[in-house]
Short mmCIF file of C-alpha atoms and ligand atoms in Angstrom, two decimals:
data_model
loop_
_atom_site.label_atom_id
_atom_site.label_comp_id
_atom_site.label_asym_id
_atom_site.label_seq_id
_atom_site.Cartn_x
_atom_site.Cartn_y
_atom_site.Cartn_z
CA UNK B 1 82.72 125.86 88.29
CA UNK B 2 84.05 122.71 86.72
CA UNK B 3 87.83 122.69 86.63
CA UNK B 4 89.60 121.78 83.43
CA UNK B 5 90.94 118.70 85.16
CA UNK B 6 87.59 117.45 86.29
CA UNK B 7 86.08 118.07 82.87
CA UNK B 8 88.80 116.09 81.15
CA UNK B 9 88.90 113.49 83.93
CA UNK B 10 89.59 109.88 83.08
CA UNK B 11 87.31 106.85 83.08
CA UNK B 12 83.81 107.31 84.44
CA UNK B 13 84.28 104.48 86.94
CA UNK B 14 86.94 106.57 88.63
CA UNK B 15 86.80 106.56 92.41
CA UNK B 16 85.82 109.69 94.27
CA UNK B 17 84.41 111.27 97.44
CA UNK B 18 80.64 111.30 97.71
CA UNK B 19 80.54 114.94 98.86
CA UNK B 20 82.67 117.92 99.79
CA UNK B 21 82.17 117.28 103.48
CA UNK B 22 83.24 113.64 103.05
CA UNK B 23 86.48 114.90 101.52
CA UNK B 24 87.03 117.37 104.35
CA UNK B 25 86.43 114.66 106.95
CA UNK B 26 88.86 112.27 105.27
CA UNK B 27 91.51 114.99 104.87
CA UNK B 28 91.12 116.10 108.49
CA UNK B 29 91.36 112.42 109.44
CA UNK B 30 94.61 112.15 107.49
CA UNK B 31 96.02 115.28 109.09
CA UNK B 32 94.99 114.52 112.66
CA UNK B 33 97.05 111.65 114.00
CA UNK B 34 100.01 110.68 116.13
CA UNK B 35 101.50 113.96 114.95
CA UNK B 36 98.95 115.93 116.93
CA UNK B 37 98.57 113.83 120.04
CA UNK B 38 102.02 112.30 120.45
CA UNK B 39 104.55 114.31 118.43
CA UNK B 40 103.22 117.83 119.11
CA UNK B 41 103.08 117.56 122.93
CA UNK B 42 106.49 115.87 122.91
CA UNK B 43 108.09 118.66 120.89
CA UNK B 44 106.26 121.48 122.67
CA UNK B 45 107.37 119.98 125.97
CA UNK B 46 111.00 119.53 124.93
CA UNK B 47 111.28 122.94 123.29
CA UNK B 48 109.98 125.02 126.14
CA UNK B 49 106.31 125.47 125.25
CA UNK B 50 104.97 128.87 124.15
CA UNK B 51 107.69 130.07 121.77
CA UNK B 52 107.69 126.76 119.91
CA UNK B 53 103.91 126.79 119.70
CA UNK B 54 103.92 130.32 118.30
CA UNK B 55 106.45 129.51 115.57
CA UNK B 56 104.59 126.33 114.71
CA UNK B 57 101.29 128.20 114.33
CA UNK B 58 103.00 130.86 112.20
CA UNK B 59 104.40 128.18 109.89
CA UNK B 60 100.98 126.58 109.57
CA UNK B 61 99.37 129.89 108.59
CA UNK B 62 102.04 131.21 106.21
CA UNK B 63 103.38 128.02 104.62
CA UNK B 64 101.13 125.14 105.61
CA UNK B 65 97.81 126.59 104.51
CA UNK B 66 99.04 127.73 101.05
CA UNK B 67 100.73 124.34 100.55
CA UNK B 68 97.60 122.43 101.53
CA UNK B 69 95.75 124.38 98.86
CA UNK B 70 98.51 123.79 96.29
CA UNK B 71 98.52 120.03 96.86
CA UNK B 72 94.74 119.63 96.77
CA UNK B 73 94.43 121.78 93.63
CA UNK B 74 97.17 119.78 91.90
CA UNK B 75 95.37 116.52 92.62
CA UNK B 76 92.05 117.90 91.51
CA UNK B 77 93.48 118.96 88.16
CA UNK B 78 95.29 115.67 87.56
CA UNK B 79 92.52 113.31 88.74
CA UNK B 80 95.02 110.46 89.08
CA UNK B 81 97.83 109.31 91.40
CA UNK B 82 100.19 112.00 92.70
CA UNK B 83 102.99 111.42 90.17
CA UNK B 84 100.52 111.37 87.29
CA UNK B 85 98.78 114.48 88.62
CA UNK B 86 101.94 116.58 88.83
CA UNK B 87 102.92 115.34 85.38
CA UNK B 88 99.51 116.38 84.11
CA UNK B 89 99.79 119.88 85.58
CA UNK B 90 103.28 120.14 84.02
CA UNK B 91 102.02 119.11 80.57
CA UNK B 92 99.12 121.54 80.66
CA UNK B 93 101.60 124.27 81.63
CA UNK B 94 104.20 123.33 78.99
CA UNK B 95 106.69 122.61 81.73
CA UNK B 96 109.03 119.64 82.04
CA UNK B 97 107.33 116.49 83.35
CA UNK B 98 110.52 116.02 85.37
CA UNK B 99 108.84 118.16 88.07
CA UNK B 100 106.89 115.06 89.01
CA UNK B 101 110.02 114.05 90.95
CA UNK B 102 108.41 115.89 93.89
CA UNK B 103 105.58 113.35 93.88
CA UNK B 104 107.91 110.39 93.30
CA UNK B 105 109.93 111.42 96.36
CA UNK B 106 106.66 111.96 98.21
CA UNK B 107 105.35 108.52 97.36
CA UNK B 108 108.55 106.94 98.66
CA UNK B 109 108.30 109.18 101.74
CA UNK B 110 104.72 108.10 102.48
CA UNK B 111 105.80 104.46 102.26
CA UNK B 112 108.71 105.07 104.65
CA UNK B 113 106.60 107.03 107.15
CA UNK B 114 103.95 104.32 107.12
CA UNK B 115 106.54 101.69 108.10
CA UNK B 116 107.35 103.29 111.48
CA UNK B 117 103.97 104.96 111.99
CA UNK B 118 102.42 101.50 112.22
CA UNK B 119 105.01 100.41 114.79
CA UNK B 120 104.22 103.38 117.06
CA UNK B 121 100.49 102.84 116.53
CA UNK B 122 101.14 99.28 117.75
CA UNK B 123 102.36 100.70 121.08
CA UNK B 124 99.11 102.67 121.28
CA UNK B 125 97.18 99.47 120.70
CA UNK B 126 99.13 97.80 123.50
CA UNK B 127 98.40 100.60 125.96
CA UNK B 128 94.74 100.64 124.98
CA UNK B 129 94.72 96.93 125.86
CA UNK B 130 96.57 97.49 129.15
CA UNK B 131 94.24 100.31 130.19
CA UNK B 132 91.25 98.26 129.11
CA UNK B 133 92.47 95.53 131.45
CA UNK B 134 92.87 98.07 134.25
CA UNK B 135 89.34 99.28 133.66
CA UNK B 136 88.03 95.73 133.82
CA UNK B 137 89.82 95.11 137.11
CA UNK B 138 88.59 98.44 138.53
CA UNK B 139 85.06 97.36 137.66
CA UNK B 140 85.82 93.96 139.22
CA UNK B 141 86.80 95.72 142.46
CA UNK B 142 83.42 97.40 142.38
CA UNK B 143 85.11 100.76 141.72
CA UNK B 144 84.59 101.60 138.01
CA UNK B 145 85.74 105.17 138.58
CA UNK B 146 88.89 104.10 140.34
CA UNK B 147 92.47 104.64 139.23
CA UNK B 148 94.60 102.30 137.19
CA UNK B 149 97.56 100.18 138.38
CA UNK B 150 96.38 99.82 141.98
CA UNK B 151 99.25 99.09 144.33
CA UNK B 152 102.05 99.66 141.80
CA UNK B 153 104.81 102.21 142.26
CA UNK B 154 105.90 104.65 139.53
CA UNK B 155 108.82 102.52 138.37
CA UNK B 156 106.54 99.54 137.93
CA UNK B 157 104.09 101.56 135.86
CA UNK B 158 106.80 103.11 133.70
CA UNK B 159 108.67 99.85 133.21
CA UNK B 160 105.86 98.65 130.92
CA UNK B 161 107.23 100.58 127.96
CA UNK B 162 110.71 99.12 128.32
CA UNK B 163 109.27 95.63 128.69
CA UNK B 164 107.14 96.14 125.58
CA UNK B 165 110.08 97.43 123.51
CA UNK B 166 112.19 94.47 124.58
CA UNK B 167 109.55 91.97 123.51
CA UNK B 168 109.88 91.77 119.75
CA UNK B 169 107.29 89.05 119.10
CA UNK B 170 104.67 91.20 120.85
CA UNK B 171 105.75 94.30 118.92
CA UNK B 172 105.57 92.31 115.72
CA UNK B 173 102.05 91.13 116.46
CA UNK B 174 100.82 94.65 117.28
CA UNK B 175 102.47 96.09 114.16
CA UNK B 176 100.91 93.35 112.03
CA UNK B 177 97.47 93.98 113.55
CA UNK B 178 97.60 97.71 112.91
CA UNK B 179 98.95 97.36 109.37
CA UNK B 180 96.31 94.71 108.70
CA UNK B 181 93.46 97.06 109.64
CA UNK B 182 95.03 99.84 107.56
CA UNK B 183 95.33 97.48 104.59
CA UNK B 184 91.72 96.36 105.02
CA UNK B 185 90.38 99.93 104.86
CA UNK B 186 92.53 100.94 101.89
CA UNK B 187 91.79 97.87 99.84
CA UNK B 188 88.05 98.55 100.19
CA UNK B 189 88.51 101.73 98.21
CA UNK B 190 87.97 105.47 98.51
CA UNK B 191 84.24 105.44 99.03
CA UNK B 192 83.50 102.30 101.05
CA UNK B 193 86.88 102.17 102.80
CA UNK B 194 88.59 105.50 103.48
CA UNK B 195 85.51 107.70 103.45
CA UNK B 196 83.47 105.30 105.53
CA UNK B 197 86.21 104.90 108.13
CA UNK B 198 86.54 108.69 108.42
CA UNK B 199 82.79 109.29 108.78
CA UNK B 200 82.54 106.71 111.55
CA UNK B 201 85.81 107.41 113.38
CA UNK B 202 86.19 111.20 113.26
CA UNK B 203 83.00 111.97 115.25
CA UNK B 204 84.11 109.44 117.89
CA UNK B 205 87.49 111.14 117.94
CA UNK B 206 86.11 114.65 118.47
CA UNK B 207 83.72 113.46 121.14
CA UNK B 208 86.54 111.81 123.12
CA UNK B 209 88.95 114.71 122.61
CA UNK B 210 86.55 117.33 123.91
CA UNK B 211 85.35 115.09 126.74
CA UNK B 212 88.85 114.33 128.03
CA UNK B 213 89.93 117.98 127.67
CA UNK B 214 87.00 119.23 129.73
CA UNK B 215 87.69 116.54 132.30
CA UNK B 216 91.39 117.44 132.47
CA UNK B 217 90.56 121.11 132.88
CA UNK B 218 88.75 120.27 136.11
CA UNK B 219 90.87 117.40 137.36
CA UNK B 220 94.34 118.63 136.35
CA UNK B 221 96.38 121.79 136.55
CA UNK B 222 94.85 123.80 133.72
CA UNK B 223 96.36 127.20 134.54
CA UNK B 224 99.93 125.93 134.59
CA UNK B 225 99.26 124.13 131.29
CA UNK B 226 97.91 127.24 129.54
CA UNK B 227 100.79 129.32 130.86
CA UNK B 228 103.25 126.75 129.53
CA UNK B 229 101.64 126.49 126.09
CA UNK B 230 100.76 130.12 125.47
CA UNK B 231 103.42 132.23 127.16
CA UNK B 232 106.34 132.65 124.78
CA UNK B 233 109.86 132.84 126.12
CA UNK B 234 111.81 133.93 123.04
CA UNK B 235 115.17 133.09 124.55
CA UNK B 236 114.17 129.49 123.84
CA UNK B 237 114.03 130.09 120.07
CA UNK B 238 117.11 128.46 118.56
CA UNK B 239 117.52 127.45 114.88
CA UNK B 240 116.94 123.86 115.99
CA UNK B 241 113.64 124.80 117.58
CA UNK B 242 112.58 126.63 114.42
CA UNK B 243 113.57 123.62 112.33
CA UNK B 244 111.55 121.32 114.57
CA UNK B 245 108.55 123.66 114.37
CA UNK B 246 108.61 123.66 110.56
CA UNK B 247 108.99 119.89 110.42
CA UNK B 248 106.08 119.52 112.81
CA UNK B 249 103.86 121.87 110.77
CA UNK B 250 104.54 119.86 107.60
CA UNK B 251 104.19 116.46 109.26
CA UNK B 252 100.99 117.35 111.04
CA UNK B 253 99.31 118.73 107.91
CA UNK B 254 100.44 115.62 105.98
CA UNK B 255 102.38 117.82 103.55
CA UNK B 256 105.34 116.95 101.37
CA UNK B 257 104.57 113.31 100.70
CA UNK B 258 101.85 113.73 98.12
CA UNK B 259 99.10 112.67 100.53
CA UNK B 260 96.88 115.65 99.84
CA UNK B 261 97.59 115.50 96.10
CA UNK B 262 96.27 111.95 96.19
CA UNK B 263 93.21 112.85 98.26
CA UNK B 264 92.60 115.93 96.09
CA UNK B 265 92.52 113.72 92.99
CA UNK B 266 89.32 112.12 94.27
CA UNK B 267 87.45 115.45 94.33
CA UNK B 268 84.79 115.41 91.65
CA UNK B 269 82.76 118.29 93.00
CA UNK B 270 83.15 121.79 91.63
CA UNK B 271 83.67 124.93 93.73
CA UNK B 272 86.55 126.83 95.28
CA UNK B 273 89.07 125.08 97.49
CA UNK B 274 90.23 128.01 99.65
CA UNK B 275 87.67 127.42 102.38
CA UNK B 276 88.28 123.68 102.27
CA UNK B 277 92.03 124.11 102.71
CA UNK B 278 91.48 126.58 105.56
CA UNK B 279 89.10 124.17 107.29
CA UNK B 280 91.68 121.37 107.13
CA UNK B 281 94.52 123.53 108.44
CA UNK B 282 92.38 125.04 111.20
CA UNK B 283 90.99 121.72 112.33
CA UNK B 284 94.42 120.11 112.43
CA UNK B 285 96.01 122.95 114.37
CA UNK B 286 93.01 123.24 116.67
CA UNK B 287 93.29 119.55 117.50
CA UNK B 288 97.03 119.87 118.23
CA UNK B 289 96.39 122.77 120.63
CA UNK B 290 93.45 120.95 122.23
CA UNK B 291 95.63 117.86 122.61
CA UNK B 292 98.15 120.08 124.42
CA UNK B 293 95.35 121.36 126.65
CA UNK B 294 94.29 117.76 127.24
CA UNK B 295 97.73 116.40 128.10
CA UNK B 296 99.62 119.17 129.93
CA UNK B 297 97.04 119.75 132.71
CA UNK B 298 97.39 116.04 133.48
CA UNK B 299 101.20 116.31 133.31
CA UNK B 300 101.39 119.35 135.61
CA UNK B 301 98.61 118.03 137.84
CA UNK B 302 100.77 115.00 138.60
CA UNK B 303 103.99 117.08 138.83
CA UNK B 304 105.56 115.28 135.86
CA UNK B 305 108.29 116.75 133.65
CA UNK B 306 106.83 118.30 130.45
CA UNK B 307 110.16 117.70 128.66
CA UNK B 308 109.78 113.95 129.08
CA UNK B 309 110.43 113.32 125.40
CA UNK B 310 108.80 110.73 123.13
CA UNK B 311 107.83 108.56 126.08
CA UNK B 312 105.81 111.36 127.73
CA UNK B 313 102.53 110.00 126.48
CA UNK B 314 103.40 106.35 127.11
CA UNK B 315 105.21 106.57 130.44
CA UNK B 316 104.23 109.79 132.16
CA UNK B 317 100.50 109.79 131.56
CA UNK B 318 99.87 106.28 132.91
CA UNK B 319 101.38 107.45 136.21
CA UNK B 320 98.79 110.22 136.26
CA UNK B 321 96.03 107.75 135.47
CA UNK B 322 96.82 105.98 138.73
CA UNK B 323 95.86 108.81 141.07
CA UNK B 324 93.42 110.72 138.89
CA UNK B 325 89.75 110.10 139.69
CA UNK B 326 88.30 107.86 136.99
CA UNK B 327 91.87 107.19 135.89
CA UNK B 328 91.33 103.71 134.50
CA UNK B 329 88.39 104.80 132.37
CA UNK B 330 90.02 108.05 131.19
CA UNK B 331 93.24 106.19 130.41
CA UNK B 332 91.43 103.64 128.30
CA UNK B 333 89.49 106.33 126.41
CA UNK B 334 92.69 108.33 125.92
CA UNK B 335 94.53 105.50 124.14
CA UNK B 336 91.41 104.64 122.17
CA UNK B 337 91.39 108.25 120.99
CA UNK B 338 95.00 108.05 119.78
CA UNK B 339 94.32 104.75 118.06
CA UNK B 340 91.38 106.19 116.11
CA UNK B 341 93.43 109.21 115.06
CA UNK B 342 96.37 107.05 113.98
CA UNK B 343 94.21 104.79 111.85
CA UNK B 344 92.67 107.53 109.69
CA UNK B 345 96.23 108.84 109.11
CA UNK B 346 97.90 105.52 108.30
CA UNK B 347 95.16 104.91 105.78
CA UNK B 348 96.17 108.12 103.97
CA UNK B 349 99.81 107.05 104.02
CA UNK B 350 99.08 103.66 102.41
CA UNK B 351 96.74 105.27 99.91
CA UNK B 352 99.60 107.27 98.33
CA UNK B 353 101.67 104.28 97.07
CA UNK B 354 98.49 102.30 96.45
CA UNK B 355 97.19 104.99 94.08
CA UNK B 356 100.63 105.12 92.46
CA UNK B 357 100.59 101.36 91.76
CA UNK B 358 97.11 101.71 90.30
CA UNK B 359 97.81 104.78 88.20
CA UNK B 360 101.36 104.17 87.03
CA UNK B 361 101.65 100.36 87.00
CA UNK B 362 97.97 99.60 86.27
CA UNK B 363 97.73 97.21 89.20
CA UNK B 364 94.35 96.62 90.80
CA UNK B 365 93.69 98.48 94.06
CA UNK B 366 93.75 95.22 95.95
CA UNK B 367 97.11 94.10 94.52
CA UNK B 368 98.66 97.51 95.01
CA UNK B 369 97.47 97.89 98.61
CA UNK B 370 98.68 94.37 99.41
CA UNK B 371 102.14 94.84 97.91
CA UNK B 372 102.80 98.21 99.54
CA UNK B 373 101.15 97.21 102.81
CA UNK B 374 103.37 94.14 103.02
CA UNK B 375 106.43 96.14 102.00
CA UNK B 376 105.88 98.81 104.66
CA UNK B 377 105.18 96.07 107.18
CA UNK B 378 108.51 94.42 106.33
CA UNK B 379 110.46 97.65 106.72
CA UNK B 380 108.63 98.34 109.98
CA UNK B 381 109.86 94.99 111.29
CA UNK B 382 113.42 96.34 111.11
CA UNK B 383 112.30 99.48 112.93
CA UNK B 384 110.85 97.46 115.80
CA UNK B 385 113.82 95.10 115.95
CA UNK B 386 115.89 98.25 116.43
CA UNK B 387 114.69 98.32 120.04
CA UNK B 388 115.90 94.85 120.90
CA UNK B 389 117.69 92.44 118.55
CA UNK B 390 119.21 95.18 116.40
CA UNK B 391 119.61 97.82 119.09
CA UNK B 392 123.23 98.52 118.12
CA UNK B 393 122.37 99.39 114.54
CA UNK B 394 122.72 103.06 113.56
CA UNK B 395 121.76 103.02 109.85
CA UNK B 396 123.12 106.50 109.08
CA UNK B 397 125.60 106.61 111.92
CA UNK B 398 128.29 108.12 109.68
CA UNK B 399 126.19 111.29 109.37
CA UNK B 400 126.46 113.65 112.33
CA UNK B 401 122.78 114.49 112.70
CA UNK B 402 121.83 110.79 112.66
CA UNK B 403 124.78 109.59 114.74
CA UNK B 404 122.74 108.30 117.66
CA UNK B 405 119.54 107.47 115.80
CA UNK B 406 118.28 103.89 116.00
CA UNK B 407 116.44 102.41 113.02
CA UNK B 408 113.03 103.97 113.77
CA UNK B 409 114.48 107.38 114.63
CA UNK B 410 116.55 107.29 111.44
CA UNK B 411 113.53 106.69 109.21
CA UNK B 412 111.55 109.32 111.15
CA UNK B 413 114.37 111.87 111.04
CA UNK B 414 115.29 111.26 107.40
CA UNK B 415 111.70 111.63 106.19
CA UNK B 416 110.77 114.49 108.53
CA UNK B 417 113.92 116.58 108.38
CA UNK B 418 114.85 115.95 104.74
CA UNK B 419 112.21 114.38 102.53
CA UNK B 420 109.19 116.46 103.60
CA UNK B 421 110.97 119.83 103.32
CA UNK B 422 112.64 118.89 100.02
CA UNK B 423 109.29 117.66 98.69
CA UNK B 424 107.43 120.86 99.51
CA UNK B 425 110.30 123.00 98.27
CA UNK B 426 110.25 121.41 94.81
CA UNK B 427 106.45 121.51 94.74
CA UNK B 428 106.30 125.18 95.68
CA UNK B 429 108.87 126.16 93.04
CA UNK B 430 106.94 124.20 90.45
CA UNK B 431 103.49 125.54 91.39
CA UNK B 432 104.76 129.07 92.04
CA UNK B 433 106.89 129.48 88.92
CA UNK B 434 105.98 126.89 86.32
CA UNK B 435 102.32 125.96 86.64
CA UNK B 436 99.90 127.82 84.38
CA UNK B 437 98.43 130.67 86.43
CA UNK B 438 94.97 130.68 84.89
CA UNK B 439 94.65 126.97 85.43
CA UNK B 440 95.79 127.23 89.06
CA UNK B 441 93.41 130.11 89.72
CA UNK B 442 90.52 128.08 88.29
CA UNK B 443 91.50 124.99 90.29
CA UNK B 444 91.91 126.85 93.60
CA UNK B 445 88.90 129.06 92.98
CA UNK B 446 90.60 132.02 94.69
CA UNK B 447 89.58 135.58 93.86
CA UNK B 448 92.12 137.95 92.30
CA UNK B 449 93.68 139.43 95.44
CA UNK B 450 93.71 136.19 97.37
CA UNK B 451 95.23 134.40 94.41
CA UNK B 452 98.07 136.95 94.24
CA UNK B 453 98.76 136.55 97.94
CA UNK B 454 98.68 132.75 97.66
CA UNK B 455 101.05 132.78 94.68
CA UNK B 456 103.43 135.08 96.51
CA UNK B 457 103.55 132.80 99.53
CA UNK B 458 104.05 129.71 97.35
CA UNK B 459 106.57 131.21 94.93
CA UNK B 460 108.70 133.20 97.39
CA UNK B 461 108.11 132.50 101.03
CA UNK B 462 107.91 128.69 100.82
CA UNK B 463 111.09 127.97 98.87
CA UNK B 464 113.15 130.56 100.75
CA UNK B 465 111.94 129.75 104.26
CA UNK B 466 112.05 126.00 103.75
CA UNK B 467 115.45 126.26 102.05
CA UNK B 468 116.92 128.23 104.97
CA UNK B 469 115.50 125.86 107.54
CA UNK B 470 116.85 122.87 105.61
CA UNK B 471 120.29 124.44 105.31
CA UNK B 472 120.65 125.28 108.98
CA UNK B 473 118.91 122.14 110.13
CA UNK B 474 121.21 119.84 108.14
CA UNK B 475 124.39 121.82 108.64
CA UNK B 476 124.16 123.18 112.17
CA UNK B 477 127.84 124.03 111.93
CA UNK B 478 127.02 126.92 109.59
CA UNK B 479 125.84 128.94 112.56
CA UNK B 480 129.10 128.39 114.38
N1 LIG N 501 99.57 114.04 109.61
C1 LIG N 501 99.56 112.79 110.28
C2 LIG N 501 99.80 113.01 111.75
O1 LIG N 501 99.89 114.11 112.19
C3 LIG N 501 100.56 111.82 109.76
C4 LIG N 501 100.48 111.70 108.31
C5 LIG N 501 99.48 111.19 107.58
C6 LIG N 501 101.43 112.21 107.43
N2 LIG N 501 99.75 111.37 106.25
C7 LIG N 501 100.93 111.97 106.16
C8 LIG N 501 102.60 112.84 107.64
C9 LIG N 501 101.62 112.42 105.08
C10 LIG N 501 103.34 113.26 106.55
C11 LIG N 501 102.83 113.05 105.30
O2 LIG N 501 99.90 112.08 112.50
#
């Protein structure tokens, strides 16, 4: 099947994926990132484990999967940047082109997320360097399978994060390095940049993930970890927890900021997209759960607190790498794994505004990637200064839910709690109610019954569920 969009596609020199599997790899690379290995364990730990995990998985299946399909199909029809693609679907459906506001908001959102994502990825880079140094010194001692941080006490190990956050020139350098690599990949283009990076990095990622998980299962406390992650205590389910679970499902699948619309626009191949969307959602969720099974056995094995918060991965795990056999090596591989995952995701974030500059402003890819890369870098500089020079700044301090949020937390919270849900809500209303049904069925390639189910989830469940979560998340007072 050749979709209408592909048949009417623009210039022949248009960029695209070289195969269906290349697209899947790149999309899985975009989805799997800090969200899976840093954010998911943090939230699961803080929100009591099993019940949170269950709600998160339910959101992925009922809302995430249909939305992944909706975004990819929209991009495939439009064959251009996200704003242009939604506009194209609107035109072909005789709907207002004003619906493209969902993609405009998304493009801004991707730019904002990239700014702080690169800062956090810089911390990962730092820890990879620290653990690499520990590995080198373990080898120097003639004990390559020894632990890290020999002779240090827990406070000394954990103080590294605080020292890093206080050192803004170092943070700046790490942020610049990570953004530079991201820029390099994106400016090389879809085929020789993004696709190539994904085909090299994703196999390395899966190899490390499975290796460390198997290791942790033997070396850590696997039974306590599985009990924590998979036994649901429903008394822990508050509206806040449900809100966090929805936000995590959207963030982890890269939904709501036009990322998958953009990636979908590079699909030239024909064929249904249902299986492709399911593969992406399954792989992403599988990696999050595996990451939980990789991290929590180590956490419980070392008697650490699972509710350690955002610093769990950066402060708690290094303590475990001290006593764990092979700790220096495993620690180094662990941070390398997170770095690889973060890179294939940051690339997708920069690609959204880059494609927009190309499609809407007719800039060259190089110019567009440079301008938006530099812009996101500049905004990220404020986020990292928020830990030291500007630590008193609370950008949205007048707003209750952002009262105590520093600069980075404000950008994270504003995009995650507001922009992503609003983006998917507008998109689902548009696709569910306005987009031409025959065209959407052709673009998704779903059979009759599946198409009806998909449309029902997009038209009814998404707007209502996301709307309720937004309402109670933003106005907690409504629940008394
Ligand atoms: N999904 C990625 C992660 O889990 C982050 C990411 C990449 C993202 N592209 C996105 C998040 C688009 C929201 C929107 O780390």
